[in-house]
Amino acid sequence: MVVPTYNEAANLAWIVARLREAVPEVDVLVVDDSSPDGTGAIADDLAAADSRVRVLHRQGKEGLGAAYLAGFQVALDAGYDVIGEMDADGSHQPEQLPLLLEALRDADLVIGARWVPGGTVVNWSRFREALSRGGNLYVRLLLGMGVHDATAGYRLFRRTTLEKIDLAEVQSTGYVFQTDLTYRTVQAGLRVREVPIEFVERVRGDSKMSGQVAGESLRRITVWGLRERRDQLHGRLRRRSR
């Protein structure tokens, strides 16, 4: 599991311990973006005490997507066949990871989803829930995907999936990275399964989500959607002209 961190000193040891207990055979890669609160040093201590924990230190805060891309490359180079992602703040419960692993038996990408039957969120305001649901509906309609929670960040990829969607071409560095990889997976004709999870809002530390981050995501998704509609229109016109 790739776990990106930035100022997660209050959460990292706690979440790694839960993850190792929930699925003892899991290997953990902490990707720290030079957190000024000492998260990187905590990660190093965890790695020194547990051979299944590794740390990738990066030079600065370059965005969630950039951290995942770096972590994915390390995992691919190490030969892993299944590569996952999850937050370090406890919102993604390690105890639910076996549900995702089971679903991966007949999927290329498994998403721990909030907005499917059985999925729930804890400690969110109605406004934030409406914003997330609305954003995912917008993604679904604009990009023509059947995925209900394309923005979710609790995931498992097969190695072959990451190789087929060509990570070298991914330029998303922020939270839109999740939607980007979902869209690429669907476009590649691969199987996506959504597993209902209980998402728990962090109780320690500060959220990295902001209005600016959400706005950047919507702008990029809109560009992708308009490009997709343009390509579809051009394809229909070419077929008619034959």
Tab-separated table of C-alpha atoms in Angstrom:
chain	number	residue	atom	x	y	z
A	1	MET	CA	0.000	0.000	0.000
A	2	VAL	CA	1.285	3.433	-0.960
A	3	VAL	CA	0.535	5.956	1.800
A	4	PRO	CA	1.381	9.591	0.950
A	5	THR	CA	2.022	11.931	3.866
A	6	TYR	CA	2.372	15.613	4.529
A	7	ASN	CA	2.175	16.720	8.171
A	8	GLU	CA	0.651	13.463	9.414
A	9	ALA	CA	2.812	13.040	12.528
A	10	ALA	CA	-0.304	12.589	14.679
A	11	ASN	CA	-1.667	9.795	12.501
A	12	LEU	CA	1.065	7.842	10.725
A	13	ALA	CA	2.151	5.329	13.393
A	14	TRP	CA	-1.482	4.719	14.317
A	15	ILE	CA	-2.651	4.030	10.765
A	16	VAL	CA	0.372	1.884	9.837
A	17	ALA	CA	-0.150	-0.251	12.958
A	18	ARG	CA	-3.805	-0.762	12.043
A	19	LEU	CA	-2.889	-1.630	8.472
A	20	ARG	CA	-0.251	-4.166	9.484
A	21	GLU	CA	-2.678	-5.771	11.954
A	22	ALA	CA	-5.608	-5.869	9.508
A	23	VAL	CA	-3.582	-7.465	6.690
A	24	PRO	CA	-0.276	-8.732	8.133
A	25	GLU	CA	1.123	-9.698	4.720
A	26	VAL	CA	0.779	-6.168	3.330
A	27	ASP	CA	3.880	-4.105	2.576
A	28	VAL	CA	3.663	-0.368	3.219
A	29	LEU	CA	5.425	2.419	1.328
A	30	VAL	CA	5.212	5.807	3.035
A	31	VAL	CA	5.812	8.665	0.599
A	32	ASP	CA	6.621	11.780	2.580
A	33	ASP	CA	6.898	15.207	0.987
A	34	SER	CA	9.393	16.636	3.505
A	35	SER	CA	6.743	17.238	6.171
A	36	PRO	CA	7.920	19.999	8.515
A	37	ASP	CA	6.161	18.347	11.484
A	38	GLY	CA	8.528	15.365	11.590
A	39	THR	CA	6.357	12.825	9.788
A	40	GLY	CA	9.367	11.629	7.797
A	41	ALA	CA	11.348	10.792	10.922
A	42	ILE	CA	8.399	8.849	12.325
A	43	ALA	CA	8.199	6.934	9.054
A	44	ASP	CA	11.905	6.111	9.280
A	45	ASP	CA	11.417	4.768	12.821
A	46	LEU	CA	8.543	2.572	11.639
A	47	ALA	CA	10.669	1.230	8.784
A	48	ALA	CA	13.566	0.498	11.133
A	49	ALA	CA	11.263	-1.568	13.349
A	50	ASP	CA	9.360	-3.387	10.577
A	51	SER	CA	10.888	-4.812	7.412
A	52	ARG	CA	7.513	-4.550	5.640
A	53	VAL	CA	7.543	-0.751	5.924
A	54	ARG	CA	9.585	1.383	3.532
A	55	VAL	CA	9.915	5.154	3.157
A	56	LEU	CA	10.333	7.359	0.117
A	57	HIS	CA	11.435	10.876	1.017
A	58	ARG	CA	10.691	13.573	-1.559
A	59	GLN	CA	12.161	17.055	-1.686
A	60	GLY	CA	8.986	19.042	-1.222
A	61	LYS	CA	5.214	19.230	-1.386
A	62	GLU	CA	4.373	18.583	-5.043
A	63	GLY	CA	0.814	17.295	-4.762
A	64	LEU	CA	-1.041	14.081	-4.012
A	65	GLY	CA	-0.886	12.762	-7.560
A	66	ALA	CA	2.846	13.339	-7.833
A	67	ALA	CA	3.390	11.462	-4.567
A	68	TYR	CA	1.341	8.503	-5.781
A	69	LEU	CA	3.110	8.400	-9.137
A	70	ALA	CA	6.465	8.264	-7.373
A	71	GLY	CA	5.219	5.550	-5.034
A	72	PHE	CA	3.682	3.512	-7.846
A	73	GLN	CA	6.961	3.568	-9.748
A	74	VAL	CA	8.865	2.279	-6.720
A	75	ALA	CA	6.314	-0.523	-6.295
A	76	LEU	CA	6.410	-1.431	-9.992
A	77	ASP	CA	10.210	-1.499	-9.978
A	78	ALA	CA	10.082	-3.790	-6.930
A	79	GLY	CA	7.880	-6.248	-8.836
A	80	TYR	CA	4.580	-5.995	-6.941
A	81	ASP	CA	1.524	-7.412	-8.736
A	82	VAL	CA	-1.028	-5.509	-6.614
A	83	ILE	CA	-0.483	-1.858	-5.691
A	84	GLY	CA	-2.859	0.102	-3.479
A	85	GLU	CA	-3.391	3.593	-2.224
A	86	MET	CA	-4.909	4.980	0.950
A	87	ASP	CA	-4.849	8.119	3.074
A	88	ALA	CA	-2.749	8.367	6.223
A	89	ASP	CA	-5.394	10.177	8.270
A	90	GLY	CA	-7.648	7.224	9.133
A	91	SER	CA	-10.455	8.116	6.748
A	92	HIS	CA	-9.740	4.876	4.875
A	93	GLN	CA	-10.110	2.096	7.401
A	94	PRO	CA	-7.444	-0.618	7.050
A	95	GLU	CA	-9.908	-3.141	8.451
A	96	GLN	CA	-11.886	-2.860	5.214
A	97	LEU	CA	-8.903	-3.639	2.976
A	98	PRO	CA	-9.823	-7.367	2.765
A	99	LEU	CA	-13.059	-6.331	1.027
A	100	LEU	CA	-11.060	-4.611	-1.706
A	101	LEU	CA	-8.659	-7.533	-2.018
A	102	GLU	CA	-11.561	-9.941	-2.497
A	103	ALA	CA	-13.101	-7.726	-5.195
A	104	LEU	CA	-9.808	-7.583	-7.090
A	105	ARG	CA	-10.219	-11.266	-8.012
A	106	ASP	CA	-12.341	-10.222	-11.006
A	107	ALA	CA	-11.315	-6.591	-11.520
A	108	ASP	CA	-8.411	-4.506	-12.763
A	109	LEU	CA	-9.125	-1.586	-10.433
A	110	VAL	CA	-11.090	-1.707	-7.186
A	111	ILE	CA	-12.362	1.487	-5.584
A	112	GLY	CA	-13.522	1.747	-1.981
A	113	ALA	CA	-16.620	3.812	-2.732
A	114	ARG	CA	-18.791	6.079	-0.611
A	115	TRP	CA	-21.540	6.787	-3.118
A	116	VAL	CA	-22.751	3.277	-3.921
A	117	PRO	CA	-25.407	1.277	-2.024
A	118	GLY	CA	-23.928	0.327	1.341
A	119	GLY	CA	-21.318	3.091	1.283
A	120	THR	CA	-21.407	5.693	4.077
A	121	VAL	CA	-19.552	8.727	5.391
A	122	VAL	CA	-19.053	9.673	9.031
A	123	ASN	CA	-18.758	13.217	10.406
A	124	TRP	CA	-19.380	15.055	7.151
A	125	SER	CA	-21.674	18.046	6.875
A	126	ARG	CA	-24.614	17.856	4.490
A	127	PHE	CA	-22.943	20.532	2.372
A	128	ARG	CA	-19.717	18.554	1.988
A	129	GLU	CA	-21.619	15.378	1.158
A	130	ALA	CA	-23.711	17.213	-1.429
A	131	LEU	CA	-20.544	18.720	-2.918
A	132	SER	CA	-18.870	15.318	-3.265
A	133	ARG	CA	-21.961	13.592	-4.607
A	134	GLY	CA	-22.557	16.442	-7.054
A	135	GLY	CA	-18.947	16.431	-8.203
A	136	ASN	CA	-19.053	12.713	-8.875
A	137	LEU	CA	-22.345	13.040	-10.734
A	138	TYR	CA	-20.753	15.776	-12.863
A	139	VAL	CA	-17.792	13.484	-13.592
A	140	ARG	CA	-20.078	10.592	-14.484
A	141	LEU	CA	-22.197	12.619	-16.870
A	142	LEU	CA	-19.425	14.651	-18.476
A	143	LEU	CA	-16.964	11.795	-18.981
A	144	GLY	CA	-19.589	9.155	-19.682
A	145	MET	CA	-18.301	6.790	-16.997
A	146	GLY	CA	-20.402	4.396	-14.973
A	147	VAL	CA	-18.223	4.885	-11.882
A	148	HIS	CA	-20.084	6.479	-8.957
A	149	ASP	CA	-17.092	7.529	-6.820
A	150	ALA	CA	-14.316	8.428	-9.245
A	151	THR	CA	-12.772	10.860	-6.736
A	152	ALA	CA	-12.278	8.230	-4.022
A	153	GLY	CA	-8.721	7.493	-2.906
A	154	TYR	CA	-8.970	4.029	-1.339
A	155	ARG	CA	-7.944	1.750	-4.209
A	156	LEU	CA	-6.211	-1.361	-5.449
A	157	PHE	CA	-4.657	-1.600	-8.914
A	158	ARG	CA	-3.319	-4.628	-10.667
A	159	ARG	CA	0.207	-4.137	-11.931
A	160	THR	CA	-1.045	-4.752	-15.470
A	161	THR	CA	-3.546	-1.902	-15.074
A	162	LEU	CA	-0.911	0.672	-14.160
A	163	GLU	CA	1.267	-0.547	-17.031
A	164	LYS	CA	-1.555	-0.341	-19.566
A	165	ILE	CA	-2.703	3.182	-18.691
A	166	ASP	CA	0.881	4.464	-19.067
A	167	LEU	CA	1.723	6.434	-15.933
A	168	ALA	CA	4.384	8.371	-17.850
A	169	GLU	CA	1.599	10.302	-19.587
A	170	VAL	CA	-0.231	11.267	-16.369
A	171	GLN	CA	0.290	14.943	-15.585
A	172	SER	CA	-2.269	15.394	-12.796
A	173	THR	CA	-0.557	16.261	-9.535
A	174	GLY	CA	-3.469	17.241	-7.271
A	175	TYR	CA	-6.634	15.488	-6.127
A	176	VAL	CA	-7.902	15.286	-9.712
A	177	PHE	CA	-5.341	12.482	-10.052
A	178	GLN	CA	-7.937	10.010	-8.742
A	179	THR	CA	-10.447	10.883	-11.452
A	180	ASP	CA	-7.693	10.924	-14.063
A	181	LEU	CA	-6.613	7.342	-13.347
A	182	THR	CA	-10.215	6.136	-13.156
A	183	TYR	CA	-10.949	7.663	-16.554
A	184	ARG	CA	-7.805	6.190	-18.092
A	185	THR	CA	-8.697	2.754	-16.736
A	186	VAL	CA	-12.216	2.922	-18.183
A	187	GLN	CA	-10.911	4.238	-21.520
A	188	ALA	CA	-8.503	1.298	-21.680
A	189	GLY	CA	-11.450	-1.096	-21.493
A	190	LEU	CA	-10.412	-2.496	-18.112
A	191	ARG	CA	-12.704	-3.720	-15.336
A	192	VAL	CA	-13.529	-1.323	-12.494
A	193	ARG	CA	-15.359	-2.509	-9.395
A	194	GLU	CA	-16.665	-0.307	-6.597
A	195	VAL	CA	-16.863	-1.762	-3.094
A	196	PRO	CA	-18.950	0.082	-0.481
A	197	ILE	CA	-16.917	1.371	2.457
A	198	GLU	CA	-17.454	3.511	5.525
A	199	PHE	CA	-15.414	6.694	5.084
A	200	VAL	CA	-14.537	8.398	8.374
A	201	GLU	CA	-13.542	12.060	8.433
A	202	ARG	CA	-10.178	12.644	10.088
A	203	VAL	CA	-10.224	13.451	13.802
A	204	ARG	CA	-6.578	14.547	14.065
A	205	GLY	CA	-4.660	16.978	11.888
A	206	ASP	CA	-5.848	19.296	9.148
A	207	SER	CA	-7.585	18.343	5.921
A	208	LYS	CA	-5.633	19.007	2.715
A	209	MET	CA	-8.833	19.631	0.725
A	210	SER	CA	-9.703	23.254	-0.104
A	211	GLY	CA	-11.903	25.245	-2.443
A	212	GLN	CA	-8.888	25.918	-4.652
A	213	VAL	CA	-8.146	22.188	-4.923
A	214	ALA	CA	-11.766	21.383	-5.763
A	215	GLY	CA	-11.881	24.164	-8.356
A	216	GLU	CA	-8.731	22.894	-10.062
A	217	SER	CA	-10.225	19.410	-10.242
A	218	LEU	CA	-13.468	20.621	-11.800
A	219	ARG	CA	-11.626	22.700	-14.401
A	220	ARG	CA	-9.495	19.789	-15.539
A	221	ILE	CA	-12.453	17.395	-15.607
A	222	THR	CA	-14.404	19.876	-17.710
A	223	VAL	CA	-11.554	20.063	-20.233
A	224	TRP	CA	-11.420	16.252	-20.449
A	225	GLY	CA	-15.191	16.014	-20.854
A	226	LEU	CA	-15.368	18.613	-23.604
A	227	ARG	CA	-12.483	16.916	-25.405
A	228	GLU	CA	-14.277	13.568	-25.144
A	229	ARG	CA	-17.500	15.024	-26.541
A	230	ARG	CA	-15.550	16.691	-29.374
A	231	ASP	CA	-13.839	13.426	-30.283
A	232	GLN	CA	-17.145	11.576	-30.232
A	233	LEU	CA	-18.710	14.185	-32.531
A	234	HIS	CA	-15.799	14.046	-34.953
A	235	GLY	CA	-16.024	10.256	-34.982
A	236	ARG	CA	-19.722	10.340	-35.866
A	237	LEU	CA	-19.134	12.914	-38.616
A	238	ARG	CA	-16.356	10.805	-40.155
A	239	ARG	CA	-18.551	7.722	-40.158
A	240	ARG	CA	-21.375	9.629	-41.857
A	241	SER	CA	-19.067	10.997	-44.550
A	242	ARG	CA	-17.915	7.517	-45.636
